[in-house]
Coordinates of N, CA and C in Angstrom, one line a residue:
M1 N -17.5 89.3 -1.4 CA -16.3 89.8 -0.8 C -16.1 91.3 -1.3
T2 N -15.7 92.2 -0.5 CA -15.5 93.6 -0.8 C -14.0 93.8 -1.1
D3 N -13.7 94.8 -1.9 CA -12.4 95.1 -2.2 C -11.9 96.3 -1.4
E4 N -10.7 96.2 -1.0 CA -10.1 97.4 -0.2 C -9.0 98.0 -1.1
I5 N -9.0 99.3 -1.1 CA -8.0 100.1 -1.9 C -7.3 101.1 -1.0
T6 N -6.2 101.6 -1.5 CA -5.5 102.7 -0.9 C -5.3 103.8 -1.9
A7 N -5.6 105.0 -1.6 CA -5.6 106.1 -2.5 C -5.0 107.3 -1.8
T8 N -4.2 108.1 -2.5 CA -3.6 109.3 -2.0 C -4.2 110.6 -2.6
G9 N -4.6 111.5 -1.8 CA -5.2 112.7 -2.3 C -5.6 113.7 -1.2
V10 N -6.6 114.5 -1.5 CA -7.0 115.6 -0.6 C -8.5 115.5 -0.4
V11 N -8.9 115.9 0.8 CA -10.3 116.0 1.2 C -10.9 117.2 0.6
I12 N -11.9 117.1 -0.3 CA -12.5 118.2 -0.9 C -13.6 118.8 -0.1
S13 N -14.5 118.0 0.4 CA -15.6 118.5 1.2 C -16.1 117.4 2.1
T14 N -16.9 117.8 3.1 CA -17.5 116.8 4.0 C -19.0 117.2 4.3
M15 N -19.8 116.3 4.7 CA -21.2 116.5 5.1 C -21.5 115.6 6.3
P16 N -22.1 116.2 7.3 CA -22.5 115.4 8.4 C -23.6 114.4 8.0
I17 N -23.5 113.2 8.5 CA -24.6 112.2 8.3 C -24.9 111.6 9.6
G18 N -26.2 111.7 10.0 CA -26.6 111.1 11.3 C -26.0 111.9 12.4
E19 N -25.7 111.2 13.5 CA -25.2 111.8 14.7 C -23.7 111.9 14.7
F20 N -23.0 110.9 14.2 CA -21.6 110.8 14.3 C -20.8 110.5 13.0
D21 N -21.5 110.3 11.9 CA -20.9 109.9 10.6 C -20.6 111.1 9.7
K22 N -19.8 110.9 8.7 CA -19.6 111.9 7.7 C -19.6 111.3 6.3
R23 N -20.0 112.1 5.4 CA -19.9 111.8 3.9 C -18.7 112.6 3.4
V24 N -17.7 112.0 2.9 CA -16.5 112.7 2.6 C -16.3 112.6 1.0
V25 N -15.9 113.7 0.4 CA -15.5 113.7 -1.0 C -14.0 114.0 -1.1
M26 N -13.3 113.1 -1.8 CA -11.9 113.2 -1.9 C -11.5 113.3 -3.4
L27 N -10.4 114.0 -3.7 CA -9.8 113.9 -5.0 C -8.5 113.2 -4.9
T28 N -8.4 112.0 -5.6 CA -7.2 111.2 -5.5 C -6.5 111.1 -6.8
G29 N -5.2 110.8 -6.7 CA -4.4 110.7 -7.9 C -4.7 109.4 -8.6
E30 N -5.1 108.3 -7.9 CA -5.3 107.0 -8.5 C -6.7 106.8 -9.1
Y31 N -7.7 107.3 -8.4 CA -9.1 107.0 -8.8 C -10.0 108.3 -9.0
G32 N -9.4 109.4 -9.1 CA -10.1 110.6 -9.3 C -11.0 111.0 -8.1
K33 N -12.2 111.4 -8.3 CA -13.1 111.8 -7.2 C -13.8 110.6 -6.6
I34 N -13.7 110.5 -5.3 CA -14.3 109.4 -4.5 C -15.2 110.0 -3.5
H35 N -16.4 109.4 -3.4 CA -17.4 109.6 -2.3 C -17.3 108.5 -1.3
A36 N -17.2 108.8 -0.1 CA -17.1 107.7 0.9 C -17.8 108.1 2.2
F37 N -18.3 107.1 2.9 CA -18.9 107.3 4.2 C -17.8 107.0 5.3
A38 N -17.7 107.9 6.3 CA -16.7 107.7 7.4 C -17.5 107.5 8.6
R39 N -17.7 106.3 9.0 CA -18.5 106.0 10.2 C -17.8 106.4 11.5
G40 N -18.5 107.2 12.3 CA -18.0 107.6 13.6 C -17.0 108.7 13.5
A41 N -16.8 109.3 12.3 CA -15.7 110.3 12.1 C -15.9 111.6 12.9
R42 N -17.2 111.8 13.3 CA -17.5 113.1 14.0 C -17.3 112.9 15.5
R43 N -17.1 111.7 16.0 CA -16.8 111.5 17.4 C -15.5 112.2 17.8
P44 N -15.5 112.9 19.0 CA -14.2 113.6 19.4 C -13.1 112.6 19.5
T45 N -13.3 111.4 19.8 CA -12.2 110.4 20.0 C -11.9 109.6 18.7
S46 N -12.5 110.0 17.6 CA -12.3 109.2 16.3 C -10.9 109.5 15.8
P47 N -10.2 108.5 15.4 CA -8.9 108.7 14.7 C -9.0 109.3 13.4
M48 N -10.3 109.4 12.8 CA -10.5 110.0 11.5 C -11.0 111.4 11.6
L49 N -11.2 111.9 12.8 CA -11.8 113.3 13.0 C -11.0 114.3 12.2
A50 N -9.7 114.5 12.4 CA -8.9 115.5 11.7 C -8.7 115.1 10.2
G51 N -8.6 113.8 9.9 CA -8.2 113.4 8.6 C -9.4 113.4 7.6
T52 N -10.6 113.8 8.1 CA -11.7 114.0 7.2 C -12.2 115.4 7.0
E53 N -11.3 116.3 7.3 CA -11.6 117.8 7.1 C -11.0 118.3 5.8
P54 N -11.7 119.2 5.1 CA -11.2 119.8 3.9 C -9.8 120.3 4.0
L55 N -9.1 120.2 2.9 CA -7.7 120.6 2.8 C -6.7 119.6 3.3
T56 N -7.2 118.5 3.9 CA -6.3 117.5 4.5 C -5.7 116.6 3.3
F57 N -4.4 116.5 3.2 CA -3.8 115.6 2.3 C -3.4 114.3 3.1
A58 N -3.7 113.2 2.5 CA -3.6 111.9 3.3 C -3.6 110.7 2.3
K59 N -3.2 109.6 2.9 CA -3.4 108.3 2.3 C -4.7 107.7 2.9
F60 N -5.6 107.4 2.1 CA -6.9 106.9 2.5 C -7.0 105.4 2.3
K61 N -7.5 104.7 3.3 CA -7.8 103.3 3.1 C -9.3 103.1 3.0
L62 N -9.8 102.5 1.9 CA -11.2 102.5 1.6 C -11.7 101.1 1.2
R63 N -12.9 100.8 1.5 CA -13.5 99.5 1.0 C -14.7 99.9 0.1
S64 N -14.7 99.3 -1.1 CA -15.8 99.6 -2.0 C -17.1 98.9 -1.6
G65 N -18.2 99.6 -1.8 CA -19.5 99.1 -1.5 C -20.4 99.1 -2.8
K66 N -21.7 98.9 -2.6 CA -22.6 98.8 -3.7 C -22.7 100.2 -4.3
N67 N -22.9 101.2 -3.5 CA -23.1 102.6 -4.0 C -22.0 103.6 -3.7
A68 N -21.2 103.3 -2.7 CA -20.2 104.2 -2.3 C -19.1 103.5 -1.6
Y69 N -18.0 104.2 -1.3 CA -16.9 103.6 -0.5 C -17.2 103.8 1.0
S70 N -16.6 103.0 1.8 CA -16.5 103.2 3.2 C -15.0 103.5 3.5
L71 N -14.8 104.6 4.3 CA -13.5 105.0 4.7 C -13.1 104.3 5.9
L72 N -12.0 103.5 5.8 CA -11.5 102.7 6.9 C -10.4 103.3 7.8
G73 N -9.6 104.2 7.1 CA -8.5 104.8 7.9 C -7.9 105.9 7.1
V74 N -7.2 106.8 7.8 CA -6.6 108.0 7.2 C -5.2 108.1 7.8
E75 N -4.2 108.2 6.9 CA -2.8 108.5 7.3 C -2.5 109.9 6.8
I76 N -2.5 110.9 7.7 CA -2.4 112.3 7.3 C -1.0 112.6 6.9
A77 N -0.8 113.3 5.7 CA 0.5 113.8 5.2 C 0.7 115.2 5.5
D78 N -0.4 116.0 5.4 CA -0.3 117.5 5.6 C -1.7 118.0 5.9
Y79 N -1.8 118.8 7.0 CA -3.1 119.3 7.5 C -3.2 120.8 7.1
F80 N -2.1 121.5 6.7 CA -2.1 122.9 6.3 C -2.7 123.8 7.3
E81 N -2.2 123.7 8.5 CA -2.7 124.5 9.7 C -2.5 126.0 9.4
D82 N -1.4 126.4 8.8 CA -1.2 127.8 8.5 C -2.3 128.4 7.6
V83 N -2.8 127.6 6.7 CA -3.9 128.1 5.8 C -5.2 128.1 6.6
R84 N -5.5 127.2 7.4 CA -6.7 127.1 8.1 C -6.8 128.3 9.1
E85 N -5.7 128.7 9.6 CA -5.8 129.7 10.7 C -5.9 131.2 10.1
D86 N -5.8 131.3 8.8 CA -5.9 132.7 8.2 C -7.1 132.7 7.3
F87 N -8.1 133.5 7.6 CA -9.4 133.4 6.9 C -9.2 133.6 5.4
D88 N -8.4 134.6 5.0 CA -8.2 134.9 3.6 C -7.6 133.7 2.9
K89 N -6.5 133.2 3.5 CA -5.8 132.0 2.9 C -6.8 130.8 2.8
L90 N -7.6 130.7 3.8 CA -8.5 129.6 3.8 C -9.5 129.7 2.7
M91 N -10.0 130.9 2.4 CA -10.9 131.1 1.3 C -10.3 130.7 -0.1
Y92 N -9.0 131.1 -0.2 CA -8.3 130.7 -1.4 C -8.1 129.2 -1.5
G93 N -7.7 128.6 -0.4 CA -7.6 127.2 -0.4 C -8.8 126.4 -0.7
L94 N -10.0 126.9 -0.2 CA -11.2 126.2 -0.5 C -11.6 126.4 -2.0
Y95 N -11.3 127.6 -2.5 CA -11.5 127.8 -3.9 C -10.7 126.9 -4.8
F96 N -9.4 126.6 -4.4 CA -8.6 125.7 -5.2 C -9.3 124.3 -5.2
L97 N -9.9 123.9 -4.0 CA -10.5 122.6 -3.9 C -11.8 122.6 -4.8
E98 N -12.6 123.7 -4.7 CA -13.8 123.7 -5.5 C -13.6 123.6 -7.0
L99 N -12.5 124.3 -7.5 CA -12.2 124.3 -8.9 C -11.7 123.0 -9.3
A100 N -10.9 122.4 -8.5 CA -10.4 121.0 -8.8 C -11.5 120.0 -8.8
S101 N -12.4 120.1 -7.9 CA -13.5 119.2 -7.8 C -14.5 119.3 -9.0
F102 N -14.6 120.6 -9.5 CA -15.5 120.8 -10.6 C -15.0 119.9 -11.8
F103 N -13.7 119.8 -12.0 CA -13.2 119.1 -13.2 C -13.0 117.6 -12.8
G104 N -13.0 117.3 -11.5 CA -12.7 115.9 -11.1 C -13.8 114.9 -11.6
R105 N -13.4 113.7 -11.9 CA -14.4 112.7 -12.3 C -14.1 111.4 -11.6
E106 N -15.2 110.6 -11.3 CA -15.0 109.3 -10.7 C -14.3 108.3 -11.6
N107 N -13.5 107.5 -11.1 CA -12.7 106.5 -11.8 C -11.9 107.0 -12.9
L108 N -11.5 108.3 -12.8 CA -10.6 108.9 -13.8 C -9.5 109.5 -13.0
G109 N -8.3 108.9 -12.9 CA -7.2 109.4 -12.1 C -6.9 110.9 -12.3
A110 N -6.5 111.5 -11.2 CA -6.2 112.9 -11.3 C -4.8 113.3 -10.6
P111 N -3.8 112.6 -11.1 CA -2.5 112.8 -10.4 C -2.0 114.3 -10.6
G112 N -2.2 114.9 -11.8 CA -1.7 116.3 -12.0 C -2.5 117.2 -11.1
E113 N -3.8 117.1 -11.1 CA -4.6 117.9 -10.3 C -4.3 117.9 -8.8
V114 N -4.1 116.6 -8.3 CA -3.7 116.5 -6.9 C -2.4 117.1 -6.5
K115 N -1.4 116.9 -7.4 CA -0.1 117.6 -7.2 C -0.2 119.1 -7.2
L116 N -1.1 119.6 -8.1 CA -1.2 121.0 -8.2 C -1.9 121.6 -7.0
V117 N -2.9 121.0 -6.5 CA -3.6 121.5 -5.3 C -2.6 121.5 -4.1
Y118 N -1.8 120.4 -4.0 CA -0.8 120.3 -2.9 C 0.2 121.4 -3.0
A119 N 0.8 121.7 -4.2 CA 1.8 122.7 -4.4 C 1.2 124.1 -4.1
A120 N -0.1 124.3 -4.6 CA -0.7 125.6 -4.3 C -0.9 125.9 -2.9
L121 N -1.3 124.9 -2.1 CA -1.5 125.1 -0.7 C -0.2 125.3 0.1
K122 N 0.8 124.6 -0.4 CA 2.2 124.8 0.2 C 2.6 126.2 0.0
K123 N 2.4 126.7 -1.2 CA 2.8 128.1 -1.5 C 1.9 129.1 -0.8
L124 N 0.7 128.8 -0.7 CA -0.3 129.7 0.0 C 0.1 129.8 1.5
A125 N 0.5 128.7 2.1 CA 0.9 128.8 3.5 C 2.0 129.8 3.8
K126 N 2.8 130.0 2.8 CA 4.0 130.9 2.9 C 3.8 132.3 2.2
A127 N 2.5 132.6 1.8 CA 2.3 133.7 1.0 C 2.3 135.0 1.8
D128 N 3.4 135.5 2.2 CA 3.5 136.6 3.1 C 4.4 137.7 2.5
N129 N 4.6 137.7 1.1 CA 5.4 138.8 0.5 C 4.7 139.3 -0.7
E130 N 5.1 140.4 -1.2 CA 4.4 141.1 -2.3 C 4.5 140.4 -3.6
D131 N 5.5 139.6 -3.8 CA 5.7 138.9 -5.1 C 4.7 137.7 -5.2
F132 N 4.6 137.0 -4.1 CA 3.7 135.8 -4.2 C 2.5 136.0 -3.2
T133 N 1.6 136.9 -3.7 CA 0.4 137.1 -2.9 C -0.6 135.9 -3.2
P134 N -1.6 135.7 -2.3 CA -2.6 134.7 -2.6 C -3.2 134.8 -3.9
D135 N -3.5 136.1 -4.4 CA -4.1 136.2 -5.7 C -3.2 135.8 -6.8
F136 N -1.9 136.0 -6.7 CA -1.0 135.6 -7.7 C -0.9 134.1 -7.7
I137 N -0.9 133.5 -6.6 CA -1.0 132.0 -6.5 C -2.2 131.5 -7.2
R138 N -3.3 132.1 -7.0 CA -4.6 131.7 -7.6 C -4.4 131.8 -9.1
L139 N -3.8 132.9 -9.6 CA -3.6 133.0 -11.1 C -2.8 131.9 -11.7
V140 N -1.7 131.5 -11.0 CA -0.8 130.4 -11.5 C -1.6 129.1 -11.4
Y141 N -2.3 128.9 -10.3 CA -3.1 127.7 -10.1 C -4.1 127.5 -11.3
E142 N -4.8 128.6 -11.6 CA -5.9 128.5 -12.6 C -5.2 128.2 -14.0
L143 N -4.1 128.9 -14.3 CA -3.4 128.6 -15.6 C -3.0 127.2 -15.7
K144 N -2.4 126.6 -14.6 CA -1.9 125.2 -14.7 C -3.1 124.3 -14.7
L145 N -4.1 124.5 -14.0 CA -5.3 123.6 -14.0 C -5.9 123.6 -15.4
F146 N -6.0 124.8 -16.0 CA -6.6 124.8 -17.4 C -5.7 124.1 -18.4
N147 N -4.4 124.1 -18.1 CA -3.4 123.4 -18.9 C -3.6 121.9 -18.7
I148 N -3.7 121.4 -17.5 CA -3.9 120.0 -17.2 C -5.2 119.5 -17.9
E149 N -6.2 120.3 -17.8 CA -7.5 119.9 -18.4 C -7.6 120.0 -19.9
G150 N -6.5 120.6 -20.5 CA -6.4 120.6 -22.0 C -7.1 121.8 -22.6
F151 N -7.3 122.9 -21.8 CA -7.9 124.1 -22.4 C -6.9 125.2 -22.8
L152 N -5.8 125.2 -22.2 CA -4.8 126.3 -22.4 C -4.0 126.1 -23.6
P153 N -4.1 127.0 -24.6 CA -3.2 126.9 -25.8 C -1.8 127.4 -25.5
Q154 N -0.9 127.3 -26.4 CA 0.4 127.8 -26.3 C 0.3 129.4 -26.2
G155 N 1.3 130.0 -25.5 CA 1.3 131.4 -25.3 C 1.0 132.2 -26.5
K156 N 1.7 131.9 -27.7 CA 1.5 132.6 -28.9 C 0.1 132.5 -29.5
D157 N -0.6 131.5 -29.1 CA -2.0 131.2 -29.6 C -3.1 131.6 -28.6
A158 N -2.7 132.3 -27.5 CA -3.7 132.6 -26.5 C -4.2 134.0 -26.6
G159 N -3.8 134.7 -27.6 CA -4.3 136.1 -27.8 C -3.7 137.1 -26.9
L160 N -2.5 136.8 -26.4 CA -1.9 137.7 -25.5 C -0.9 138.7 -26.2
S161 N -0.8 139.9 -25.6 CA 0.0 140.9 -26.3 C 1.3 141.2 -25.5
V162 N 1.3 140.9 -24.2 CA 2.4 141.2 -23.3 C 3.4 140.1 -23.4
P163 N 4.6 140.3 -23.8 CA 5.6 139.2 -24.0 C 5.8 138.4 -22.7
A164 N 5.8 139.0 -21.6 CA 6.0 138.2 -20.3 C 4.8 137.3 -20.1
A165 N 3.6 137.7 -20.5 CA 2.4 136.9 -20.3 C 2.5 135.7 -21.2
V166 N 3.0 135.9 -22.4 CA 3.2 134.8 -23.4 C 4.2 133.8 -22.8
Y167 N 5.3 134.3 -22.3 CA 6.3 133.4 -21.7 C 5.7 132.6 -20.5
A168 N 4.9 133.3 -19.7 CA 4.4 132.7 -18.5 C 3.5 131.5 -18.9
V169 N 2.7 131.7 -19.9 CA 1.8 130.6 -20.3 C 2.6 129.4 -20.8
D170 N 3.6 129.7 -21.6 CA 4.5 128.6 -22.1 C 5.2 127.9 -21.0
Y171 N 5.7 128.7 -20.0 CA 6.4 128.1 -18.8 C 5.5 127.2 -18.0
V172 N 4.2 127.7 -17.8 CA 3.3 126.9 -17.0 C 3.0 125.6 -17.7
E173 N 2.9 125.6 -19.1 CA 2.5 124.4 -19.8 C 3.6 123.3 -19.7
R174 N 4.9 123.7 -19.7 CA 5.9 122.7 -19.7 C 6.5 122.4 -18.3
T175 N 5.9 123.0 -17.3 CA 6.5 122.8 -15.9 C 5.6 121.8 -15.1
D176 N 6.2 120.9 -14.3 CA 5.5 120.0 -13.5 C 4.7 120.8 -12.4
P177 N 3.5 120.3 -12.1 CA 2.6 121.0 -11.1 C 3.3 121.3 -9.8
L178 N 4.2 120.4 -9.4 CA 4.9 120.7 -8.1 C 5.9 121.8 -8.1
A179 N 6.3 122.2 -9.4 CA 7.4 123.2 -9.5 C 6.9 124.5 -10.2
V180 N 5.6 124.6 -10.4 CA 5.1 125.7 -11.3 C 5.1 127.0 -10.6
F181 N 5.0 127.0 -9.2 CA 4.9 128.3 -8.5 C 6.3 128.8 -8.2
S182 N 7.0 129.2 -9.3 CA 8.4 129.6 -9.2 C 8.8 130.7 -10.0
F183 N 7.9 131.6 -10.3 CA 8.2 132.8 -11.1 C 7.3 134.0 -10.7
T184 N 7.7 135.2 -11.0 CA 6.9 136.4 -10.7 C 6.7 137.1 -12.0
L185 N 5.8 138.1 -12.0 CA 5.4 138.8 -13.2 C 5.2 140.3 -12.8
A186 N 5.4 141.2 -13.8 CA 5.0 142.6 -13.7 C 3.5 142.7 -13.8
D187 N 3.0 143.9 -13.3 CA 1.6 144.1 -13.2 C 0.9 144.0 -14.6
D188 N 1.5 144.5 -15.7 CA 0.8 144.4 -17.0 C 0.6 143.0 -17.4
A189 N 1.6 142.1 -17.2 CA 1.4 140.7 -17.5 C 0.3 140.0 -16.6
V190 N 0.3 140.4 -15.3 CA -0.6 139.8 -14.4 C -2.1 140.2 -14.9
R191 N -2.2 141.5 -15.2 CA -3.6 141.9 -15.7 C -4.0 141.2 -16.9
E192 N -3.1 141.0 -17.8 CA -3.6 140.3 -19.1 C -3.9 138.8 -18.8
L193 N -3.1 138.2 -17.9 CA -3.4 136.8 -17.6 C -4.6 136.6 -16.8
R194 N -4.9 137.6 -15.9 CA -6.1 137.6 -15.1 C -7.4 137.6 -16.1
G195 N -7.3 138.5 -17.1 CA -8.4 138.6 -18.1 C -8.5 137.2 -18.8
L196 N -7.4 136.6 -19.1 CA -7.5 135.3 -19.8 C -8.1 134.2 -18.9
C197 N -7.7 134.2 -17.7 CA -8.3 133.2 -16.7 C -9.8 133.4 -16.5
N198 N -10.1 134.7 -16.4 CA -11.6 135.0 -16.1 C -12.4 134.6 -17.3
S199 N -11.9 134.7 -18.5 CA -12.6 134.3 -19.7 C -12.7 132.8 -19.8
Y200 N -11.7 132.1 -19.3 CA -11.7 130.6 -19.3 C -12.7 130.1 -18.3
L201 N -12.7 130.8 -17.1 CA -13.7 130.4 -16.1 C -15.1 130.5 -16.6
K202 N -15.4 131.6 -17.3 CA -16.7 131.8 -17.8 C -17.0 130.8 -18.9
K203 N -16.0 130.4 -19.7 CA -16.3 129.6 -20.8 C -16.4 128.1 -20.4
Y204 N -15.5 127.7 -19.5 CA -15.4 126.2 -19.2 C -16.1 125.8 -17.9
T205 N -16.6 126.7 -17.1 CA -17.3 126.3 -15.9 C -18.7 126.9 -15.9
D206 N -19.6 126.1 -15.3 CA -20.9 126.6 -15.1 C -21.3 126.6 -13.6
N207 N -20.3 126.7 -12.8 CA -20.6 126.5 -11.4 C -20.3 127.9 -10.7
N208 N -21.1 128.2 -9.7 CA -20.9 129.3 -8.8 C -20.1 128.9 -7.6
F209 N -18.8 129.2 -7.7 CA -17.9 128.8 -6.6 C -18.1 129.7 -5.4
K210 N -18.6 129.1 -4.3 CA -19.0 129.9 -3.1 C -17.8 130.7 -2.5
S211 N -16.6 130.0 -2.5 CA -15.4 130.6 -1.9 C -14.9 131.8 -2.8
L212 N -15.1 131.6 -4.1 CA -14.7 132.7 -5.0 C -15.6 133.9 -4.9
E213 N -16.9 133.7 -4.6 CA -17.9 134.8 -4.4 C -17.4 135.6 -3.2
M214 N -17.0 134.8 -2.1 CA -16.5 135.5 -0.9 C -15.3 136.3 -1.1
L215 N -14.4 135.8 -2.0 CA -13.1 136.5 -2.3 C -13.4 137.7 -3.1
N216 N -14.3 137.6 -4.1 CA -14.7 138.8 -4.9 C -15.4 139.8 -4.1
A217 N -16.1 139.4 -3.1 CA -16.9 140.4 -2.3 C -16.0 141.3 -1.5
K218 N -14.7 140.8 -1.3 CA -13.8 141.6 -0.5 C -13.1 142.7 -1.3
V219 N -13.1 142.5 -2.7 CA -12.4 143.4 -3.5 C -13.1 144.8 -3.6

């Protein structure tokens, strides 16, 4: 007898399998990273066609198998159409997924990471002003993700010299992921925090993020 579960999260990536199937990777709050096969999901008439695309937030119905899950159904919560239709925003969104996936683990719940990705994509969809640019959203996202993963020290211990940067780190640490995108910073603080995040990316990741390479190539 197989077990069926329900999990809430975001589609990280997909890969075509055969003529009509997909291999889907999801990051979920309850079970962490899940690999599942979605049979028939590439058919134009499939009810899972849109729900198995990257950036899709949904409730997933799954059946556990010997080596992987089978995806039985998808209840879409947010498709983030505004992000998908803007190439620059899409690259940032895919980077958020790549970075979260790097730290994601199977059978280890990721409620904070899932909430953070959702909040970042929500903010990214509305990133049309000078204070909350996509790159600033990326900065806050990285800081909070490093905090969730246990890498980010308190502001006074992070080797920062700009008072606003110290305050920003402390604010990020004590704020829920859903509410963390709620402050702005002057350029000097942004530069110092960007240096901090770049050093953490180099220290704690060994992955070449394709979306980040594309973003950096535009600079």
